[in-house]
Amino acid sequence: MPTPGPGEMTFFYTNQQSARLMFYHDHAWGITRLNVYAGEVASYIITDDMEKKLLPAAVGNPAGLGILPGAAETIPLFIQDKTYVPNAAQLALQDQTWDTARWGGEGSFWLPHVYSPAQNPGDSSGVNQYGRWAYGPWFWPPTSIEHGPIANSYFDPNCNPDETWCEPPLMPGVPYLSMGMESFHDTPVVNGTVYPTIELDPKAYRFRVLNAANDRFFNLSLYKAVDANGALCNIATNPTPAAESTGVACTEVALNPTEVAAALEDTTIFPTPVAGTEGPNWIQIGTEGGFLPAPVVIPPQPTTWVNDPTVFNAGNVDQHSLLLAPAERADVVVDFSQFAGQTLILYNDAPAAFPARDPRYDYYTGNADLTDTGGAPSTLPGYGPNTRTVMQIKVKPGTGTPYNLTALETAFKAESLGGIGVFRNGQNPIIVGQGAYNSAYGATFQNNGPNAGLVQIFDTSFSFKTCGRSCRAFTHLPAAAEDDPGRDGRGLRS
């Protein structure tokens, strides 16, 4: 390798990790968020002998068992959310401060660059209905900062706040930013393509999924698509599906019409897909940490929230499907054999800002017109903005080839249970034993009780069993959880 020149450095990576999907992105000082948003992110895949054993036999891999789909049936899905600069007329209505000469015109990436505070001292409610972020000096308790509010150049003393919304006399004394935190965009992008379509055979595929968004979570499920008449897109029963006004058919997921109608008046209502339109399950085999102790079958599941006020996590997300936070990865297998000739939609309904939900960030067909609070108008079928319909999947007709889930589940088990020990032989030994590891180690860790490997909020000591090369127990290790609202206003640290 040549000696690096001026301004260059050479980095060496040992890759001493188990098989997994990693990713790399630019880390330029101060503008990492911008470069990742612009798309400078790519996969970095590590494989090992255990993964090779699960793959089909091939040249260089004669001992492959063919339990996982091969390279031709493995598809990366790098998902982000974007907003695009509209035409000049629309831009003049939505963002008069956007500098097209410096930042790009129609079709360029748009970013929030002005802090719009959620507070408005000029209104008796104290609330700015267009606001997105809390401004410290106008929040409680007020935050003392060096550069406080300044005169608002948009303030009109002749504006009557009892008749219309008016700019307040003061505005936050913050500069225009290269990107405001947090930012939730209106258009999903997969592998650099907006609302892509993929055609697959009726068999199993492996997907390596990365949430490459800056801030948005994704709760991913697969649902059957419907045409413009609401009929399921199935070649056997609907050979000529009706297209939307865009000229493209089968781009929508059928949402509960009663919920959609109610959400027009009450945006706290969260429309969900019509029951019975669920597509295939996810079979998750790994994360950014490599293979799981055992495969997990994850069915389609709309987001729900914890509504019990007596529990500590009240208001957090409860049920979900394949849920990914930014930078999280999922290694999954999907069996399409029972969906030959059908069109599916990769569907997302994770709230933003997670786990709370601002309806202005939840873009879906038929949503309420929220332009009076700085949101978007109602989305028409087949059009954006829409953060729920991520990708269209067309499964070819024909006889499906079912996936052998039993063989996969058996392979992950310990040798003592008839498997090949995918986790035990491919991952570093665990430290804290928990019931989820039982099949991987042939162990009998408890799921409940004092040896479940869990620290509860009131514990001052911790006892657990471990099972690396041998099983043993540790008792009375110091443990504590501290409620520390001073750090971020919520949450625990240990």
Short mmCIF file of C-alpha atoms in Angstrom, two decimals:
data_model
loop_
_atom_site.label_atom_id
_atom_site.label_comp_id
_atom_site.label_asym_id
_atom_site.label_seq_id
_atom_site.Cartn_x
_atom_site.Cartn_y
_atom_site.Cartn_z
CA MET A 1 0.00 0.00 0.00
CA PRO A 2 1.51 3.38 -0.96
CA THR A 3 2.43 5.92 1.69
CA PRO A 4 -0.42 8.42 2.18
CA GLY A 5 0.12 11.84 0.66
CA PRO A 6 -0.63 15.28 2.13
CA GLY A 7 -4.06 15.38 3.73
CA GLU A 8 -4.46 11.60 3.47
CA MET A 9 -4.57 8.84 6.07
CA THR A 10 -4.61 5.08 5.90
CA PHE A 11 -6.96 3.15 8.17
CA PHE A 12 -6.82 -0.56 8.92
CA TYR A 13 -9.85 -2.56 10.04
CA THR A 14 -9.28 -5.97 11.60
CA ASN A 15 -12.86 -7.16 10.95
CA GLN A 16 -12.61 -9.32 14.07
CA GLN A 17 -16.36 -9.61 14.43
CA SER A 18 -18.90 -12.25 13.58
CA ALA A 19 -20.86 -12.13 10.32
CA ARG A 20 -23.04 -9.01 10.15
CA LEU A 21 -24.14 -6.04 8.11
CA MET A 22 -22.24 -2.92 9.02
CA PHE A 23 -22.22 0.38 7.18
CA TYR A 24 -19.89 3.29 6.70
CA HIS A 25 -20.49 6.95 6.09
CA ASP A 26 -18.67 10.23 5.93
CA HIS A 27 -17.49 11.75 9.22
CA ALA A 28 -16.42 15.18 8.02
CA TRP A 29 -16.23 17.48 11.02
CA GLY A 30 -19.49 19.34 11.59
CA ILE A 31 -21.30 18.16 8.46
CA THR A 32 -21.70 14.41 8.98
CA ARG A 33 -25.48 14.79 9.17
CA LEU A 34 -25.55 16.62 5.83
CA ASN A 35 -23.42 14.10 3.99
CA VAL A 36 -25.38 11.12 5.31
CA TYR A 37 -28.61 12.87 4.32
CA ALA A 38 -27.13 13.47 0.87
CA GLY A 39 -26.59 9.72 0.51
CA GLU A 40 -22.95 9.15 1.44
CA VAL A 41 -23.64 5.86 3.18
CA ALA A 42 -22.88 2.31 2.03
CA SER A 43 -22.80 -1.26 3.28
CA TYR A 44 -19.79 -2.97 4.85
CA ILE A 45 -20.51 -6.67 5.09
CA ILE A 46 -18.50 -9.11 7.18
CA THR A 47 -18.95 -12.83 6.65
CA ASP A 48 -17.49 -15.83 8.49
CA ASP A 49 -17.37 -19.60 8.33
CA MET A 50 -20.66 -20.03 10.18
CA GLU A 51 -22.56 -17.84 7.74
CA LYS A 52 -20.92 -19.61 4.81
CA LYS A 53 -22.15 -22.91 6.23
CA LEU A 54 -25.72 -21.60 6.13
CA LEU A 55 -25.45 -20.46 2.51
CA PRO A 56 -25.89 -22.66 -0.56
CA ALA A 57 -22.98 -24.80 -1.66
CA ALA A 58 -20.91 -23.11 -4.34
CA VAL A 59 -17.39 -22.82 -5.64
CA GLY A 60 -15.29 -21.88 -2.63
CA ASN A 61 -18.06 -22.99 -0.29
CA PRO A 62 -18.59 -26.72 -0.93
CA ALA A 63 -19.90 -27.38 2.60
CA GLY A 64 -22.79 -24.91 2.33
CA LEU A 65 -26.09 -26.31 3.60
CA GLY A 66 -28.40 -24.02 1.62
CA ILE A 67 -30.42 -23.01 4.67
CA LEU A 68 -30.24 -19.28 3.88
CA PRO A 69 -30.96 -17.77 0.45
CA GLY A 70 -27.85 -17.23 -1.64
CA ALA A 71 -26.27 -14.13 -3.07
CA ALA A 72 -28.73 -13.89 -5.99
CA GLU A 73 -31.62 -13.86 -3.52
CA THR A 74 -30.04 -11.41 -1.05
CA ILE A 75 -31.14 -7.78 -1.38
CA PRO A 76 -29.91 -4.75 0.57
CA LEU A 77 -32.57 -2.22 1.63
CA PHE A 78 -31.04 1.06 2.79
CA ILE A 79 -33.95 3.28 3.80
CA GLN A 80 -33.87 7.05 4.31
CA ASP A 81 -36.39 9.88 4.28
CA LYS A 82 -35.94 13.01 2.16
CA THR A 83 -37.69 16.25 1.29
CA TYR A 84 -37.26 17.82 -2.13
CA VAL A 85 -37.28 21.49 -3.10
CA PRO A 86 -40.56 22.21 -4.97
CA ASN A 87 -41.07 24.53 -7.92
CA ALA A 88 -40.58 28.26 -7.45
CA ALA A 89 -44.27 29.06 -6.92
CA GLN A 90 -44.72 26.43 -4.21
CA LEU A 91 -41.38 27.31 -2.61
CA ALA A 92 -42.46 30.94 -2.31
CA LEU A 93 -45.47 29.83 -0.28
CA GLN A 94 -43.65 27.33 1.90
CA ASP A 95 -40.12 28.68 2.47
CA GLN A 96 -39.35 32.24 1.45
CA THR A 97 -35.91 32.01 3.09
CA TRP A 98 -34.61 29.13 0.96
CA ASP A 99 -31.68 30.31 -1.13
CA THR A 100 -31.92 28.44 -4.43
CA ALA A 101 -28.71 29.99 -5.73
CA ARG A 102 -26.69 28.57 -2.83
CA TRP A 103 -28.64 25.48 -1.81
CA GLY A 104 -30.29 24.26 -4.99
CA GLY A 105 -33.56 24.65 -6.86
CA GLU A 106 -36.40 22.32 -7.79
CA GLY A 107 -35.56 18.68 -7.16
CA SER A 108 -32.66 19.38 -4.81
CA PHE A 109 -32.70 18.08 -1.26
CA TRP A 110 -34.51 20.43 1.12
CA LEU A 111 -33.59 20.73 4.78
CA PRO A 112 -35.16 22.58 7.71
CA HIS A 113 -32.81 25.48 8.26
CA VAL A 114 -34.83 27.86 10.47
CA TYR A 115 -35.75 27.03 14.05
CA SER A 116 -39.51 27.46 14.23
CA PRO A 117 -40.23 27.54 17.98
CA ALA A 118 -43.19 25.69 19.45
CA GLN A 119 -43.70 28.67 21.76
CA ASN A 120 -45.16 32.08 20.82
CA PRO A 121 -45.12 34.84 23.45
CA GLY A 122 -47.33 36.91 21.14
CA ASP A 123 -50.26 34.51 21.59
CA SER A 124 -52.25 34.19 24.81
CA SER A 125 -51.95 30.38 24.60
CA GLY A 126 -48.18 30.68 24.45
CA VAL A 127 -48.22 28.20 21.57
CA ASN A 128 -46.99 28.60 18.00
CA GLN A 129 -49.19 26.33 15.92
CA TYR A 130 -46.49 26.21 13.23
CA GLY A 131 -43.74 25.37 15.71
CA ARG A 132 -41.56 22.28 15.65
CA TRP A 133 -38.90 22.76 18.34
CA ALA A 134 -38.90 24.04 21.93
CA TYR A 135 -37.01 27.32 22.38
CA GLY A 136 -35.22 27.44 25.73
CA PRO A 137 -35.86 31.09 26.77
CA TRP A 138 -39.61 30.62 26.16
CA PHE A 139 -39.82 27.16 27.72
CA TRP A 140 -40.20 26.19 31.40
CA PRO A 141 -37.98 26.45 33.23
CA PRO A 142 -36.49 29.16 30.98
CA THR A 143 -32.98 28.53 29.73
CA SER A 144 -30.53 31.37 30.03
CA ILE A 145 -28.47 31.70 26.86
CA GLU A 146 -25.90 34.24 25.71
CA HIS A 147 -27.81 35.30 22.61
CA GLY A 148 -31.52 35.49 23.47
CA PRO A 149 -34.56 36.59 21.46
CA ILE A 150 -34.16 39.40 18.94
CA ALA A 151 -36.51 41.71 17.04
CA ASN A 152 -38.59 39.82 14.49
CA SER A 153 -38.18 41.37 11.05
CA TYR A 154 -41.40 39.70 9.94
CA PHE A 155 -43.46 41.33 12.70
CA ASP A 156 -46.33 43.46 11.36
CA PRO A 157 -47.76 45.86 13.97
CA ASN A 158 -50.90 46.22 11.87
CA CYS A 159 -51.65 42.49 11.95
CA ASN A 160 -54.63 41.70 14.20
CA PRO A 161 -53.92 38.46 16.12
CA ASP A 162 -57.64 38.11 16.96
CA GLU A 163 -58.42 37.75 13.26
CA THR A 164 -55.45 35.81 11.90
CA TRP A 165 -52.11 34.34 12.83
CA CYS A 166 -49.50 37.06 13.32
CA GLU A 167 -45.76 37.03 13.70
CA PRO A 168 -44.72 37.93 17.27
CA PRO A 169 -42.53 40.99 17.99
CA LEU A 170 -39.58 38.76 18.97
CA MET A 171 -37.98 35.75 17.36
CA PRO A 172 -35.26 33.33 18.50
CA GLY A 173 -31.81 34.84 18.16
CA VAL A 174 -30.38 31.81 16.40
CA PRO A 175 -28.70 31.77 12.99
CA TYR A 176 -29.97 29.97 9.93
CA LEU A 177 -28.61 26.48 10.28
CA SER A 178 -27.31 23.98 7.80
CA MET A 179 -29.81 21.53 9.26
CA GLY A 180 -32.17 21.73 12.21
CA MET A 181 -32.38 18.92 14.73
CA GLU A 182 -34.50 16.87 14.59
CA SER A 183 -35.76 16.63 11.00
CA PHE A 184 -38.44 14.30 9.69
CA HIS A 185 -38.97 14.25 5.95
CA ASP A 186 -41.89 13.39 3.71
CA THR A 187 -40.52 10.97 1.11
CA PRO A 188 -39.01 7.52 1.72
CA VAL A 189 -36.01 6.54 -0.39
CA VAL A 190 -34.71 2.97 -0.75
CA ASN A 191 -31.22 2.41 -2.11
CA GLY A 192 -31.30 5.93 -3.50
CA THR A 193 -34.64 5.53 -5.32
CA VAL A 194 -37.92 7.20 -4.43
CA TYR A 195 -40.83 4.74 -4.05
CA PRO A 196 -39.03 1.91 -5.91
CA THR A 197 -40.59 -1.20 -7.42
CA ILE A 198 -38.98 -4.64 -7.37
CA GLU A 199 -40.11 -7.87 -9.04
CA LEU A 200 -39.40 -11.13 -7.24
CA ASP A 201 -40.01 -14.84 -7.73
CA PRO A 202 -42.42 -16.67 -5.39
CA LYS A 203 -39.69 -17.99 -3.11
CA ALA A 204 -37.62 -16.89 -0.14
CA TYR A 205 -35.33 -13.86 -0.18
CA ARG A 206 -32.91 -12.47 2.34
CA PHE A 207 -33.04 -8.73 3.01
CA ARG A 208 -30.24 -6.79 4.71
CA VAL A 209 -32.09 -3.75 6.03
CA LEU A 210 -30.53 -0.52 7.31
CA ASN A 211 -32.33 2.51 8.67
CA ALA A 212 -30.08 5.22 7.22
CA ALA A 213 -32.39 8.11 8.11
CA ASN A 214 -31.06 10.92 10.26
CA ASP A 215 -33.91 10.82 12.79
CA ARG A 216 -36.94 8.86 11.57
CA PHE A 217 -37.72 5.40 12.95
CA PHE A 218 -39.29 2.79 10.66
CA ASN A 219 -41.83 0.16 11.70
CA LEU A 220 -41.77 -2.08 8.64
CA SER A 221 -44.47 -4.55 7.63
CA LEU A 222 -45.57 -6.12 4.36
CA TYR A 223 -49.18 -5.61 3.26
CA LYS A 224 -51.14 -6.53 0.14
CA ALA A 225 -51.56 -3.64 -2.29
CA VAL A 226 -54.92 -2.45 -3.61
CA ASP A 227 -55.81 -0.74 -6.89
CA ALA A 228 -57.76 2.48 -7.46
CA ASN A 229 -61.05 0.62 -6.85
CA GLY A 230 -59.84 -0.85 -3.57
CA ALA A 231 -59.48 -4.36 -5.03
CA LEU A 232 -56.51 -6.48 -3.99
CA CYS A 233 -53.76 -6.63 -6.61
CA ASN A 234 -53.73 -10.33 -7.39
CA ILE A 235 -53.31 -11.53 -10.98
CA ALA A 236 -55.56 -14.51 -10.26
CA THR A 237 -58.56 -12.40 -9.19
CA ASN A 238 -57.74 -8.95 -10.59
CA PRO A 239 -55.70 -9.35 -13.81
CA THR A 240 -56.11 -5.69 -14.87
CA PRO A 241 -55.93 -3.61 -11.69
CA ALA A 242 -57.27 -0.08 -11.99
CA ALA A 243 -54.55 2.57 -12.04
CA GLU A 244 -54.50 5.69 -9.92
CA SER A 245 -54.60 9.10 -11.61
CA THR A 246 -50.82 8.82 -11.86
CA GLY A 247 -51.24 5.99 -14.35
CA VAL A 248 -49.64 3.52 -11.93
CA ALA A 249 -51.63 0.78 -10.21
CA CYS A 250 -51.24 -1.02 -6.91
CA THR A 251 -49.41 1.68 -4.96
CA GLU A 252 -51.71 1.80 -1.93
CA VAL A 253 -52.38 -0.11 1.27
CA ALA A 254 -56.05 -0.21 2.24
CA LEU A 255 -56.47 1.76 5.46
CA ASN A 256 -59.49 1.40 7.74
CA PRO A 257 -61.95 3.89 6.17
CA THR A 258 -63.66 4.65 9.47
CA GLU A 259 -60.34 5.56 11.07
CA VAL A 260 -59.25 7.64 8.06
CA ALA A 261 -62.51 9.62 8.16
CA ALA A 262 -62.28 10.17 11.92
CA ALA A 263 -58.65 11.34 11.62
CA LEU A 264 -59.79 14.21 9.39
CA GLU A 265 -61.37 15.78 12.47
CA ASP A 266 -59.13 14.38 15.19
CA THR A 267 -55.52 13.94 14.11
CA THR A 268 -54.69 11.95 17.24
CA ILE A 269 -56.52 9.04 15.61
CA PHE A 270 -54.04 6.69 13.97
CA PRO A 271 -55.41 4.91 10.87
CA THR A 272 -54.32 1.29 10.47
CA PRO A 273 -54.39 -1.20 7.55
CA VAL A 274 -57.55 -3.18 6.97
CA ALA A 275 -57.42 -6.53 8.76
CA GLY A 276 -56.89 -9.45 6.40
CA THR A 277 -54.56 -7.58 4.03
CA GLU A 278 -51.39 -8.65 5.84
CA GLY A 279 -48.55 -9.97 3.73
CA PRO A 280 -45.77 -12.40 4.68
CA ASN A 281 -43.97 -12.39 8.01
CA TRP A 282 -40.42 -11.32 8.61
CA ILE A 283 -38.08 -14.06 9.81
CA GLN A 284 -35.37 -12.12 11.60
CA ILE A 285 -32.05 -13.87 11.96
CA GLY A 286 -29.71 -11.01 12.85
CA THR A 287 -29.07 -7.41 13.80
CA GLU A 288 -26.08 -5.07 13.69
CA GLY A 289 -24.64 -7.42 16.36
CA GLY A 290 -24.70 -10.45 14.09
CA PHE A 291 -26.86 -13.55 14.26
CA LEU A 292 -29.56 -13.80 16.93
CA PRO A 293 -29.72 -16.71 19.40
CA ALA A 294 -32.71 -18.01 17.44
CA PRO A 295 -34.77 -16.89 14.44
CA VAL A 296 -37.76 -14.72 15.33
CA VAL A 297 -40.95 -14.71 13.25
CA ILE A 298 -42.35 -11.15 13.19
CA PRO A 299 -45.83 -10.69 11.70
CA PRO A 300 -47.17 -7.41 10.28
CA GLN A 301 -48.22 -5.21 13.19
CA PRO A 302 -49.38 -1.57 13.25
CA THR A 303 -47.82 0.59 15.94
CA THR A 304 -49.61 0.70 19.29
CA TRP A 305 -48.77 2.61 22.46
CA VAL A 306 -48.64 1.80 26.18
CA ASN A 307 -51.79 3.38 27.60
CA ASP A 308 -51.48 2.18 31.20
CA PRO A 309 -50.66 5.31 33.28
CA THR A 310 -49.42 3.21 36.20
CA VAL A 311 -46.32 1.93 34.39
CA PHE A 312 -43.05 3.77 33.96
CA ASN A 313 -43.08 3.54 30.15
CA ALA A 314 -46.60 4.95 29.67
CA GLY A 315 -46.83 6.62 26.28
CA ASN A 316 -44.02 4.57 24.76
CA VAL A 317 -44.50 2.36 21.72
CA ASP A 318 -45.89 -1.05 22.67
CA GLN A 319 -46.58 -3.42 19.77
CA HIS A 320 -44.80 -3.15 16.44
CA SER A 321 -43.41 -5.21 13.57
CA LEU A 322 -39.81 -4.85 12.33
CA LEU A 323 -38.88 -1.69 14.22
CA LEU A 324 -35.60 0.06 13.35
CA ALA A 325 -34.12 3.21 14.85
CA PRO A 326 -31.60 5.24 12.85
CA ALA A 327 -28.44 3.19 12.16
CA GLU A 328 -30.08 -0.06 13.32
CA ARG A 329 -29.98 -3.06 11.01
CA ALA A 330 -32.04 -6.18 10.49
CA ASP A 331 -31.08 -9.41 8.73
CA VAL A 332 -34.36 -11.02 7.64
CA VAL A 333 -35.74 -13.75 5.42
CA VAL A 334 -39.14 -13.37 3.72
CA ASP A 335 -40.99 -16.29 2.15
CA PHE A 336 -43.04 -15.07 -0.85
CA SER A 337 -44.09 -18.56 -1.96
CA GLN A 338 -47.71 -18.05 -0.85
CA PHE A 339 -48.03 -14.68 -2.61
CA ALA A 340 -47.40 -15.62 -6.23
CA GLY A 341 -48.98 -13.11 -8.64
CA GLN A 342 -49.66 -10.57 -5.90
CA THR A 343 -48.37 -7.05 -5.31
CA LEU A 344 -47.18 -6.10 -1.84
CA ILE A 345 -46.22 -2.82 -0.21
CA LEU A 346 -43.33 -2.33 2.21
CA TYR A 347 -45.27 -0.30 4.76
CA ASN A 348 -44.10 1.95 7.59
CA ASP A 349 -46.12 3.59 10.33
CA ALA A 350 -43.52 4.41 13.00
CA PRO A 351 -44.40 7.70 14.69
CA ALA A 352 -42.19 10.78 14.61
CA ALA A 353 -40.73 12.09 16.79
CA PHE A 354 -40.53 8.54 18.16
CA PRO A 355 -42.18 7.38 20.36
CA ALA A 356 -44.50 10.40 20.28
CA ARG A 357 -46.45 11.25 17.16
CA ASP A 358 -46.73 14.65 15.54
CA PRO A 359 -49.43 14.11 12.88
CA ARG A 360 -47.64 16.61 10.62
CA TYR A 361 -44.87 14.03 10.20
CA ASP A 362 -47.23 11.12 9.44
CA TYR A 363 -47.89 11.35 5.71
CA TYR A 364 -50.44 8.90 4.28
CA THR A 365 -53.14 8.76 1.61
CA GLY A 366 -56.25 10.63 2.73
CA ASN A 367 -54.65 12.33 5.73
CA ALA A 368 -56.06 15.60 7.05
CA ASP A 369 -55.04 18.90 5.45
CA LEU A 370 -52.63 20.33 8.01
CA THR A 371 -51.43 23.38 6.09
CA ASP A 372 -52.97 25.67 8.72
CA THR A 373 -50.39 24.39 11.23
CA GLY A 374 -47.42 24.22 8.90
CA GLY A 375 -48.10 20.70 7.66
CA ALA A 376 -48.93 19.30 4.24
CA PRO A 377 -52.23 19.13 2.36
CA SER A 378 -54.08 15.83 2.10
CA THR A 379 -52.17 13.22 0.09
CA LEU A 380 -53.95 11.86 -3.00
CA PRO A 381 -53.81 8.15 -3.95
CA GLY A 382 -50.64 7.37 -5.85
CA TYR A 383 -48.93 10.61 -4.88
CA GLY A 384 -46.63 11.87 -2.17
CA PRO A 385 -45.89 12.97 0.38
CA ASN A 386 -46.34 9.52 1.85
CA THR A 387 -44.07 7.96 4.46
CA ARG A 388 -46.19 4.84 4.86
CA THR A 389 -45.85 3.30 1.39
CA VAL A 390 -42.11 2.75 1.11
CA MET A 391 -41.66 0.26 -1.74
CA GLN A 392 -43.77 -1.83 -4.13
CA ILE A 393 -42.99 -5.56 -4.44
CA LYS A 394 -44.42 -7.49 -7.37
CA VAL A 395 -44.31 -11.25 -6.91
CA LYS A 396 -44.28 -13.15 -10.19
CA PRO A 397 -47.02 -15.73 -10.86
CA GLY A 398 -46.22 -19.40 -10.82
CA THR A 399 -45.70 -22.23 -8.40
CA GLY A 400 -44.07 -21.05 -5.21
CA THR A 401 -41.10 -22.71 -3.53
CA PRO A 402 -41.81 -22.74 0.23
CA TYR A 403 -39.01 -21.87 2.61
CA ASN A 404 -37.86 -24.46 5.15
CA LEU A 405 -38.27 -22.50 8.38
CA THR A 406 -37.85 -25.66 10.46
CA ALA A 407 -34.37 -26.26 9.04
CA LEU A 408 -33.41 -22.68 9.87
CA GLU A 409 -34.70 -22.93 13.43
CA THR A 410 -32.94 -26.24 13.94
CA ALA A 411 -29.62 -24.92 12.64
CA PHE A 412 -29.57 -22.16 15.25
CA LYS A 413 -29.99 -24.65 18.10
CA ALA A 414 -27.08 -26.00 20.12
CA GLU A 415 -25.47 -29.22 18.98
CA SER A 416 -26.93 -30.93 22.04
CA LEU A 417 -30.39 -30.07 20.66
CA GLY A 418 -29.64 -31.29 17.14
CA GLY A 419 -28.45 -28.03 15.61
CA ILE A 420 -25.14 -26.67 14.40
CA GLY A 421 -24.92 -23.95 17.06
CA VAL A 422 -25.10 -20.88 14.80
CA PHE A 423 -25.07 -18.48 17.72
CA ARG A 424 -22.95 -20.45 20.18
CA ASN A 425 -20.23 -21.22 17.65
CA GLY A 426 -20.41 -17.97 15.73
CA GLN A 427 -20.70 -15.32 18.45
CA ASN A 428 -18.61 -14.44 21.48
CA PRO A 429 -19.77 -16.13 24.69
CA ILE A 430 -22.61 -14.37 26.47
CA ILE A 431 -22.07 -12.79 29.88
CA VAL A 432 -25.55 -12.57 31.39
CA GLY A 433 -27.68 -15.64 30.87
CA GLN A 434 -31.33 -15.12 29.91
CA GLY A 435 -34.10 -17.43 28.73
CA ALA A 436 -33.75 -16.24 25.15
CA TYR A 437 -30.39 -18.04 24.96
CA ASN A 438 -31.69 -21.44 26.05
CA SER A 439 -32.01 -23.02 22.61
CA ALA A 440 -28.66 -21.58 21.49
CA TYR A 441 -26.78 -23.09 24.44
CA GLY A 442 -28.98 -26.01 25.40
CA ALA A 443 -29.31 -24.19 28.72
CA THR A 444 -32.16 -23.67 31.21
CA PHE A 445 -31.92 -19.99 32.06
CA GLN A 446 -35.01 -18.60 33.74
CA ASN A 447 -37.32 -16.06 32.09
CA ASN A 448 -38.56 -14.75 35.44
CA GLY A 449 -37.36 -14.63 39.00
CA PRO A 450 -34.06 -13.71 40.63
CA ASN A 451 -31.94 -15.52 38.03
CA ALA A 452 -33.64 -14.15 34.92
CA GLY A 453 -30.68 -11.92 34.10
CA LEU A 454 -32.69 -8.73 34.52
CA VAL A 455 -32.03 -5.68 36.69
CA GLN A 456 -35.18 -4.06 38.04
CA ILE A 457 -35.41 -0.40 38.89
CA PHE A 458 -35.33 -1.00 42.65
CA ASP A 459 -32.44 -3.50 42.67
CA THR A 460 -29.22 -2.69 44.50
CA SER A 461 -27.49 -5.96 43.63
CA PHE A 462 -27.52 -8.28 40.67
CA SER A 463 -27.33 -12.06 40.52
CA PHE A 464 -27.07 -13.92 37.25
CA LYS A 465 -25.88 -17.09 35.59
CA THR A 466 -23.62 -17.19 32.59
CA CYS A 467 -22.80 -19.82 30.03
CA GLY A 468 -19.72 -19.35 27.91
CA ARG A 469 -17.58 -22.43 27.71
CA SER A 470 -19.03 -23.49 31.02
CA CYS A 471 -22.07 -22.40 33.05
CA ARG A 472 -21.66 -20.65 36.40
CA ALA A 473 -23.37 -18.13 38.66
CA PHE A 474 -22.46 -14.67 39.97
CA THR A 475 -24.27 -13.18 42.93
CA HIS A 476 -24.66 -9.82 44.61
CA LEU A 477 -22.90 -7.64 42.08
CA PRO A 478 -23.60 -3.93 42.75
CA ALA A 479 -26.31 -2.52 40.52
CA ALA A 480 -28.29 0.69 40.47
CA ALA A 481 -30.56 2.64 38.16
CA GLU A 482 -30.76 6.38 38.53
CA ASP A 483 -33.58 8.59 37.36
CA ASP A 484 -31.71 11.54 35.90
CA PRO A 485 -34.07 14.11 34.36
CA GLY A 486 -31.28 16.69 34.41
CA ARG A 487 -29.53 15.02 31.48
CA ASP A 488 -32.30 14.96 28.91
CA GLY A 489 -35.50 15.47 30.88
CA ARG A 490 -36.40 11.81 31.02
CA GLY A 491 -35.02 8.32 31.19
CA LEU A 492 -32.69 6.21 33.24
CA ARG A 493 -29.02 5.55 33.39
CA SER A 494 -27.24 2.75 35.19
#
